[in-house]
CSV table of C-alpha atoms in Angstrom, one decimal:
chain,number,residue,atom,x,y,z
N,1,UNK,CA,-0.7,14.5,12.9
N,2,UNK,CA,-2.3,12.6,10.9
N,3,UNK,CA,-3.5,9.8,13.9
N,4,UNK,CA,-3.2,6.0,13.0
N,5,UNK,CA,0.3,5.4,11.3
N,6,UNK,CA,0.6,2.0,9.2
N,7,UNK,CA,4.2,0.7,9.4
N,8,UNK,CA,3.5,-3.0,9.1
N,9,UNK,CA,5.5,-4.2,12.1
N,10,UNK,CA,2.1,-3.8,14.2
N,11,UNK,CA,-0.8,-2.6,11.6
N,12,UNK,CA,-3.1,0.0,13.4
N,13,UNK,CA,-5.5,-0.5,9.9
N,14,UNK,CA,-6.4,-3.5,8.7
N,15,UNK,CA,-4.9,-4.0,4.8
N,16,UNK,CA,-5.8,-7.1,1.9
N,17,UNK,CA,-3.7,-8.0,-1.0
N,18,UNK,CA,-4.9,-9.2,-4.1
N,19,UNK,CA,-4.9,-13.1,-3.9
N,20,UNK,CA,-4.7,-13.6,-8.0
N,21,UNK,CA,-1.9,-15.7,-9.1
N,22,UNK,CA,-0.6,-12.0,-10.7
N,23,UNK,CA,-0.2,-11.0,-7.3
N,24,UNK,CA,3.4,-9.4,-6.5
N,25,UNK,CA,2.7,-7.2,-3.3
N,26,UNK,CA,4.1,-8.4,0.3
N,27,UNK,CA,4.4,-7.2,3.3
N,28,UNK,CA,8.5,-7.4,4.3
N,29,UNK,CA,12.0,-6.1,4.4
N,30,UNK,CA,13.0,-4.7,1.0
N,31,UNK,CA,16.4,-6.4,0.0
N,32,UNK,CA,16.4,-5.7,-3.6
N,33,UNK,CA,20.1,-3.9,-5.1
N,34,UNK,CA,17.9,0.0,-5.4
N,35,UNK,CA,15.5,-0.7,-2.6
N,36,UNK,CA,17.1,-2.2,0.8
N,37,UNK,CA,15.5,-0.5,3.6
N,38,UNK,CA,11.7,0.4,4.7
N,39,UNK,CA,10.9,3.9,5.9
N,40,UNK,CA,9.1,1.9,8.7
N,41,UNK,CA,11.5,0.2,10.8
N,42,UNK,CA,12.0,-2.7,8.9
N,43,UNK,CA,8.8,-3.8,6.9
N,44,UNK,CA,7.1,-2.5,4.1
N,45,UNK,CA,4.4,-3.0,2.1
N,46,UNK,CA,6.2,-3.5,-1.3
N,47,UNK,CA,6.4,-5.5,-4.8
N,48,UNK,CA,8.3,-8.5,-3.8
N,49,UNK,CA,11.2,-8.2,-1.5
N,50,UNK,CA,13.7,-9.4,-3.7
N,51,UNK,CA,13.0,-9.6,-7.5
N,52,UNK,CA,11.8,-6.7,-10.2
N,53,UNK,CA,8.1,-6.5,-10.8
N,54,UNK,CA,7.3,-9.1,-14.2
N,55,UNK,CA,5.9,-6.5,-17.4
N,56,UNK,CA,2.7,-5.7,-17.4
N,57,UNK,CA,1.5,-6.7,-14.3
N,58,UNK,CA,-1.7,-5.4,-12.5
N,59,UNK,CA,-1.8,-6.2,-8.6
N,60,UNK,CA,-2.8,-4.3,-5.9
N,61,UNK,CA,-3.5,-4.2,-1.7
N,62,UNK,CA,-6.5,-2.2,-0.2
N,63,UNK,CA,-6.2,-0.5,3.4
N,64,UNK,CA,-9.4,-1.1,5.2
N,65,UNK,CA,-11.0,1.8,6.9
N,66,UNK,CA,-14.0,0.6,8.6
N,67,UNK,CA,-16.4,3.5,9.3
N,68,UNK,CA,-17.3,2.1,13.0
N,69,UNK,CA,-13.6,2.9,13.5
N,70,UNK,CA,-13.9,5.8,11.4
N,71,UNK,CA,-17.2,7.6,11.9
N,72,UNK,CA,-16.1,10.8,10.0
N,73,UNK,CA,-14.2,9.7,7.5
N,74,UNK,CA,-16.3,11.2,4.7
N,75,UNK,CA,-15.8,14.3,5.9
N,76,UNK,CA,-11.9,14.5,7.6
N,77,UNK,CA,-9.2,12.1,5.6
N,78,UNK,CA,-6.1,12.7,4.7
N,79,UNK,CA,-4.0,10.1,3.3
N,80,UNK,CA,0.0,10.1,3.3
N,81,UNK,CA,2.6,7.5,2.5
N,82,UNK,CA,6.5,7.6,1.8
N,83,UNK,CA,7.5,5.4,-1.1
N,84,UNK,CA,10.1,5.0,-4.1
N,85,UNK,CA,9.7,3.9,-7.5
N,86,UNK,CA,12.3,2.4,-9.9
N,87,UNK,CA,10.3,1.9,-13.1
N,88,UNK,CA,10.8,2.3,-16.5
N,89,UNK,CA,10.5,6.2,-18.1
N,90,UNK,CA,6.4,6.8,-19.1
N,91,UNK,CA,5.7,2.8,-19.0
N,92,UNK,CA,4.8,2.3,-15.1
N,93,UNK,CA,2.1,3.8,-12.9
N,94,UNK,CA,0.0,3.3,-9.8
N,95,UNK,CA,-3.3,4.8,-8.4
N,96,UNK,CA,-4.9,5.5,-5.5
N,97,UNK,CA,-8.9,4.8,-5.1
N,98,UNK,CA,-10.4,5.9,-2.1
N,99,UNK,CA,-14.0,5.0,-1.1
N,100,UNK,CA,-16.1,5.9,2.4
N,101,UNK,CA,-19.0,3.5,1.4
N,102,UNK,CA,-16.7,0.5,0.5
N,103,UNK,CA,-16.7,1.2,-3.3
N,104,UNK,CA,-20.1,1.9,-3.8
N,105,UNK,CA,-19.1,5.4,-5.1
């Protein structure tokens, strides 16, 4: 058991989505030909719920884990997620970063 689960229906962990003009991340029901349902009941964090993503897009979202709510996070943390990719071979990717001190390390 990983504790709190984020299903985007009623999120238990706050999230922040990139607010730049190039952002394509959305929370919503997937409606793409190759991705038409979410793992959680209805909603997912997805790069545009309808359209394919544009070339060379660099946008992001963040999950915000506060030290007040999770005081042992620095020592005991597990992250699991379900995902689906439909990407161009050797041209697309993503990354996960983790910081227990709000980006200082």
